[in-house]
Amino acid sequence: MIERIVHEQLDDLEKAGPGADLVEIFTDSVPARVMCEMIGVPEAERKSLQRHVETLGRLSCTVPEALAAVSGMSGFLARFIPARMDEPRDDILGDLIRGGQLDEQELMGMAATLITGAFDTTGNMLAMGVYTLLEHPDQLAKLQEDPELMGGAVEELLRFLTISHLGASRWALEDVEFAGRTIKKGEVVTVALPAVNRDPERYADPDRLDIARKDHGHLALGHGVHQCLGQHLARTILSVGYEALFDRFPGLRLAVPADEVPMRDDYVHYGPRSLPVTWDD
C-alpha cells in the first residue's frame, strides 16, 4: 500500500514537471494518504485535516485559530468514530474497535494522535531528508550506488536532522542527582533533542552526515516506553519514499538556491515550507 501511494504521488510529480513543489505533491501527501487508508479516513476529509494539524503545529497561531482547528478536528472525529464503531472495517481502527478495550472518547484520542503524527512529523522528515541529501551529493551518490545503506541512512538522517526540537517534559518525583547536578522534586526537565543527537561525547564527528554510520542510538523517536507510537511506520515510509524518489528521478536537484528554500521555523516540527525541485527530462 505504501509503495502504491508513493508511486502514485511520483506520477503526479512527473506530470507537474520540473519546478514542482515536492512538499505539496509528495512529502506532505504520502504520509497523510497512508494514514488515511490505514484508519479509513475518507479522501475528501484529508485536506481539511491537514490544515487543522498545520495550524496546531504553528507556534505563532492565535488562540482563535487554535480553537477553530481543535473544533474542526473534534467535529470530524465526533462524526467519524461513532460511524466506524457502528460498522468497523478491516483496518487499524477496526481492530481497535473490535478489541473492545477503548471507549468512544479513547478511540477519538487515538485517532487524533495517529492523524497528527502522520500528517506532520513524517512529512516534514521526508522533505527535510530530501533537502539534506541534495545538499550532500556525496552521501546521496553513496546511497544511490548501494541501496543496502538505506536503513542506516534513515537512522542517520533522523539523528542528524531531529525535526522535533524538544522531547517530552518530565517532572521529578523526588530529588535526583544527575551529571553532577541536583534536579529537585517538582522541577521540570525537557530534553533538547537536537543537542542530544549531536552530543560529541556520544557520537564521533556529530555534525557530519554519514549515512554509513554504525553508531545510531538517537532519541529522534524517543526512548524506552516513551518511544514514538508510529516509529516503524515512519521508518518504512521514509525508506520507501527516499528510494523510489531518487530511483525515479536520479538527477533530482533543487530548483532554487538552497538558502532560498523557505523553512517552517515557526512550527513545533522543522522542515521546508516548500521544496521546488527540478530534473532532466
Coordinates of C-alpha atoms in Angstrom, one line a residue:
M1 CA 0.0 0.0 0.0
I2 CA 2.8 2.4 0.9
E3 CA 4.7 1.6 -2.3
R4 CA 1.5 2.2 -4.4
I5 CA 0.8 5.6 -2.8
V6 CA 4.5 6.6 -3.2
H7 CA 4.5 5.8 -6.9
E8 CA 1.1 7.4 -7.5
Q9 CA 2.4 10.7 -6.0
L10 CA 5.6 10.4 -8.0
D11 CA 3.4 10.0 -11.1
D12 CA 1.8 13.3 -10.1
L13 CA 5.2 14.9 -9.6
E14 CA 6.3 13.8 -13.1
K15 CA 3.1 15.2 -14.5
A16 CA 3.6 18.5 -12.8
G17 CA 7.1 18.8 -14.3
P18 CA 10.3 20.4 -13.3
G19 CA 9.9 23.3 -10.8
A20 CA 7.1 21.4 -9.0
D21 CA 6.8 21.7 -5.2
L22 CA 7.9 18.4 -3.7
V23 CA 6.3 19.2 -0.3
E24 CA 2.8 19.7 -1.8
I25 CA 2.9 16.9 -4.2
F26 CA 5.0 14.3 -2.5
T27 CA 6.3 14.7 1.1
D28 CA 3.1 16.0 2.6
S29 CA 0.7 13.8 0.6
V30 CA 2.4 10.4 1.1
P31 CA 2.2 10.1 4.9
A32 CA -1.3 11.6 5.0
R33 CA -2.7 9.3 2.4
V34 CA -1.0 6.3 4.1
M35 CA -2.6 7.1 7.4
C36 CA -6.0 7.9 5.9
E37 CA -6.0 4.4 4.3
M38 CA -4.8 2.7 7.5
I39 CA -7.6 4.1 9.6
G40 CA -10.3 4.6 6.9
V41 CA -10.4 8.4 6.8
P42 CA -12.4 9.5 3.6
E43 CA -10.1 11.2 1.0
A44 CA -12.5 14.2 1.0
E45 CA -11.6 14.9 4.6
R46 CA -7.8 14.8 4.2
K47 CA -7.1 18.4 3.1
S48 CA -9.2 20.0 5.9
L49 CA -7.5 17.7 8.5
Q50 CA -4.1 18.7 7.1
R51 CA -5.0 22.4 7.6
H52 CA -6.1 21.8 11.2
V53 CA -2.9 19.9 12.0
E54 CA -0.7 22.5 10.4
T55 CA -2.5 25.3 12.4
L56 CA -2.0 23.5 15.7
G57 CA 1.7 22.9 14.9
R58 CA 2.4 26.6 14.2
L59 CA 3.9 28.3 17.2
S60 CA 2.6 31.7 16.1
C61 CA -1.1 30.6 15.7
T62 CA -3.5 32.8 17.7
V63 CA -5.9 31.4 20.3
P64 CA -8.9 31.8 18.0
E65 CA -7.0 30.0 15.2
A66 CA -6.1 27.1 17.6
L67 CA -9.7 26.8 18.9
A68 CA -11.0 26.7 15.4
A69 CA -8.6 24.0 14.4
V70 CA -9.4 22.0 17.6
S71 CA -13.1 22.4 16.8
G72 CA -12.7 21.3 13.3
M73 CA -10.7 18.2 14.3
S74 CA -13.1 17.4 17.1
G75 CA -16.1 17.8 14.8
F76 CA -14.7 15.4 12.3
L77 CA -13.8 12.8 15.0
A78 CA -17.3 13.2 16.5
R79 CA -18.8 12.2 13.2
F80 CA -16.2 9.7 12.1
I81 CA -15.6 7.5 15.2
P82 CA -19.3 6.7 16.0
A83 CA -19.9 5.8 12.4
R84 CA -17.0 3.5 12.4
M85 CA -18.0 1.9 15.7
D86 CA -21.3 1.0 14.1
E87 CA -19.5 -0.5 11.1
P88 CA -15.9 -1.4 11.9
R89 CA -13.8 -2.1 8.8
D90 CA -10.7 -4.3 8.2
D91 CA -8.1 -1.7 9.2
I92 CA -6.2 -0.5 12.3
L93 CA -9.2 1.4 13.7
G94 CA -11.5 -1.5 13.1
D95 CA -9.1 -3.7 15.1
L96 CA -9.1 -1.3 18.0
I97 CA -12.9 -1.2 17.9
R98 CA -13.3 -4.9 17.8
G99 CA -10.8 -5.3 20.7
G100 CA -13.4 -3.7 22.9
Q101 CA -10.9 -2.1 25.3
L102 CA -11.4 1.5 24.2
D103 CA -14.5 3.6 24.6
E104 CA -15.5 6.3 22.1
Q105 CA -13.5 9.1 23.7
E106 CA -10.4 6.9 23.8
L107 CA -10.8 6.0 20.2
M108 CA -11.2 9.6 19.3
G109 CA -7.9 10.4 21.1
M110 CA -6.1 7.5 19.5
A111 CA -7.3 8.6 16.0
A112 CA -6.3 12.2 16.7
T113 CA -2.8 11.0 17.7
L114 CA -2.4 8.9 14.6
I115 CA -3.6 11.6 12.3
T116 CA -1.5 14.4 13.9
G117 CA 1.7 12.3 13.8
A118 CA 1.3 11.1 10.2
F119 CA 0.3 14.4 8.8
D120 CA 3.1 16.4 10.4
T121 CA 6.2 14.7 11.6
T122 CA 6.7 12.1 8.9
G123 CA 6.0 14.6 6.1
N124 CA 8.5 17.1 7.5
M125 CA 11.1 14.4 7.9
L126 CA 10.6 13.1 4.4
A127 CA 11.0 16.6 3.0
M128 CA 13.9 17.6 5.2
G129 CA 15.7 14.4 4.4
V130 CA 15.4 15.0 0.6
Y131 CA 16.7 18.6 1.1
T132 CA 19.6 17.3 3.1
L133 CA 20.6 14.6 0.7
L134 CA 20.5 17.1 -2.2
E135 CA 22.8 19.3 -0.2
H136 CA 25.2 16.4 0.5
P137 CA 25.7 15.0 -3.0
D138 CA 28.5 12.7 -1.9
Q139 CA 26.2 11.0 0.6
L140 CA 23.3 10.8 -2.0
A141 CA 25.7 9.2 -4.5
K142 CA 26.8 6.7 -2.0
L143 CA 23.2 5.8 -1.3
Q144 CA 22.3 5.5 -4.9
E145 CA 25.3 3.2 -5.5
D146 CA 24.4 1.0 -2.6
P147 CA 20.6 0.8 -1.8
E148 CA 21.5 -1.6 1.1
L149 CA 22.6 1.5 3.0
M150 CA 19.0 2.8 3.1
G151 CA 18.2 1.6 6.6
G152 CA 21.3 3.2 8.1
A153 CA 20.7 6.3 6.1
V154 CA 17.3 6.8 7.5
E155 CA 18.6 6.4 11.1
E156 CA 21.5 8.9 10.3
L157 CA 19.0 11.4 8.9
L158 CA 16.8 11.1 11.9
R159 CA 19.8 11.7 14.1
F160 CA 21.4 14.5 12.0
L161 CA 18.1 16.4 11.5
T162 CA 16.0 15.8 14.6
I163 CA 13.0 17.8 13.3
S164 CA 11.3 17.7 16.8
H165 CA 13.0 20.3 18.8
L166 CA 12.0 19.2 22.3
G167 CA 11.4 15.8 23.9
A168 CA 8.5 15.3 26.3
S169 CA 8.7 17.1 29.6
R170 CA 9.1 15.2 32.9
W171 CA 8.5 16.2 36.5
A172 CA 10.9 14.9 39.1
L173 CA 9.0 12.8 41.7
E174 CA 12.0 13.2 44.1
D175 CA 15.4 14.8 44.3
V176 CA 17.6 13.3 41.6
E177 CA 21.4 13.6 41.2
F178 CA 22.3 13.7 37.5
A179 CA 25.6 14.6 35.8
G180 CA 26.8 16.5 38.8
R181 CA 23.6 18.5 39.3
T182 CA 20.6 18.1 41.6
I183 CA 17.1 18.1 40.0
K184 CA 14.8 18.9 42.8
K185 CA 11.5 17.3 43.4
G186 CA 8.8 19.0 41.4
E187 CA 11.2 20.6 38.9
V188 CA 10.5 20.0 35.2
V189 CA 13.1 18.6 32.8
T190 CA 12.8 19.0 29.0
V191 CA 15.3 17.3 26.7
A192 CA 16.7 19.4 23.8
L193 CA 16.7 16.6 21.2
P194 CA 18.9 18.2 18.6
A195 CA 21.6 18.7 21.2
V196 CA 21.4 15.2 22.5
N197 CA 21.6 13.7 18.9
R198 CA 24.8 15.7 18.2
D199 CA 26.4 15.1 21.6
P200 CA 30.2 14.9 20.9
E201 CA 30.6 12.6 23.9
R202 CA 28.2 10.2 22.2
Y203 CA 29.0 10.5 18.5
A204 CA 32.2 10.8 16.6
D205 CA 32.2 14.0 14.5
P206 CA 28.5 14.5 15.3
D207 CA 28.0 17.5 12.9
R208 CA 28.9 15.4 9.9
L209 CA 26.2 13.5 7.9
D210 CA 27.5 9.9 7.4
I211 CA 24.9 7.5 6.0
A212 CA 27.3 4.6 6.7
R213 CA 27.5 5.5 10.4
K214 CA 27.1 2.4 12.5
D215 CA 26.6 4.0 15.9
H216 CA 23.0 5.2 16.0
G217 CA 21.0 5.1 19.2
H218 CA 19.5 8.5 18.6
L219 CA 16.5 9.9 20.5
A220 CA 14.7 11.4 17.5
L221 CA 11.8 8.9 18.1
G222 CA 12.0 8.8 21.8
H223 CA 13.4 6.1 24.1
G224 CA 12.2 3.2 26.2
V225 CA 8.4 3.1 27.0
H226 CA 8.1 6.6 25.6
Q227 CA 9.1 5.8 22.0
C228 CA 7.1 7.1 19.1
L229 CA 3.9 5.1 18.5
G230 CA 4.3 5.2 14.7
Q231 CA 8.1 4.8 14.5
H232 CA 8.1 1.7 12.4
L233 CA 5.5 3.1 10.0
A234 CA 7.6 6.3 9.8
R235 CA 10.8 4.4 9.0
T236 CA 9.0 2.4 6.3
I237 CA 7.6 5.5 4.7
L238 CA 10.9 7.2 4.7
S239 CA 12.8 4.2 3.3
V240 CA 10.3 3.6 0.5
G241 CA 9.9 7.3 -0.2
Y242 CA 13.6 8.1 -0.5
E243 CA 14.4 5.0 -2.5
A244 CA 11.5 5.5 -5.0
L245 CA 12.1 9.2 -5.4
F246 CA 15.8 9.0 -6.3
D247 CA 15.2 5.9 -8.4
R248 CA 12.6 7.7 -10.5
F249 CA 14.5 11.0 -10.6
P250 CA 18.2 10.1 -10.3
G251 CA 19.1 13.6 -11.4
L252 CA 16.8 15.4 -8.9
R253 CA 18.1 18.8 -7.7
L254 CA 16.8 21.9 -6.1
A255 CA 15.1 24.4 -8.5
V256 CA 16.2 27.4 -6.3
P257 CA 19.4 28.1 -4.3
A258 CA 19.4 26.2 -1.0
D259 CA 19.3 29.3 1.1
E260 CA 16.1 30.4 -0.7
V261 CA 14.1 27.3 0.3
P262 CA 11.5 28.6 2.9
M263 CA 11.7 26.8 6.2
R264 CA 9.0 26.2 8.8
D265 CA 10.9 27.9 11.5
D266 CA 7.8 28.9 13.4
Y267 CA 6.5 25.3 13.9
V268 CA 6.9 22.7 16.5
H269 CA 8.4 20.4 13.9
Y270 CA 11.1 21.8 11.5
G271 CA 11.1 21.3 7.7
P272 CA 10.8 23.0 4.3
R273 CA 7.6 25.0 3.8
S274 CA 8.0 24.3 0.1
L275 CA 10.7 22.5 -1.8
P276 CA 10.9 23.4 -5.5
V277 CA 12.8 20.7 -7.4
T278 CA 13.8 20.0 -11.0
W279 CA 15.3 17.2 -13.0
D280 CA 16.4 16.5 -16.6
D281 CA 13.7 15.0 -18.8

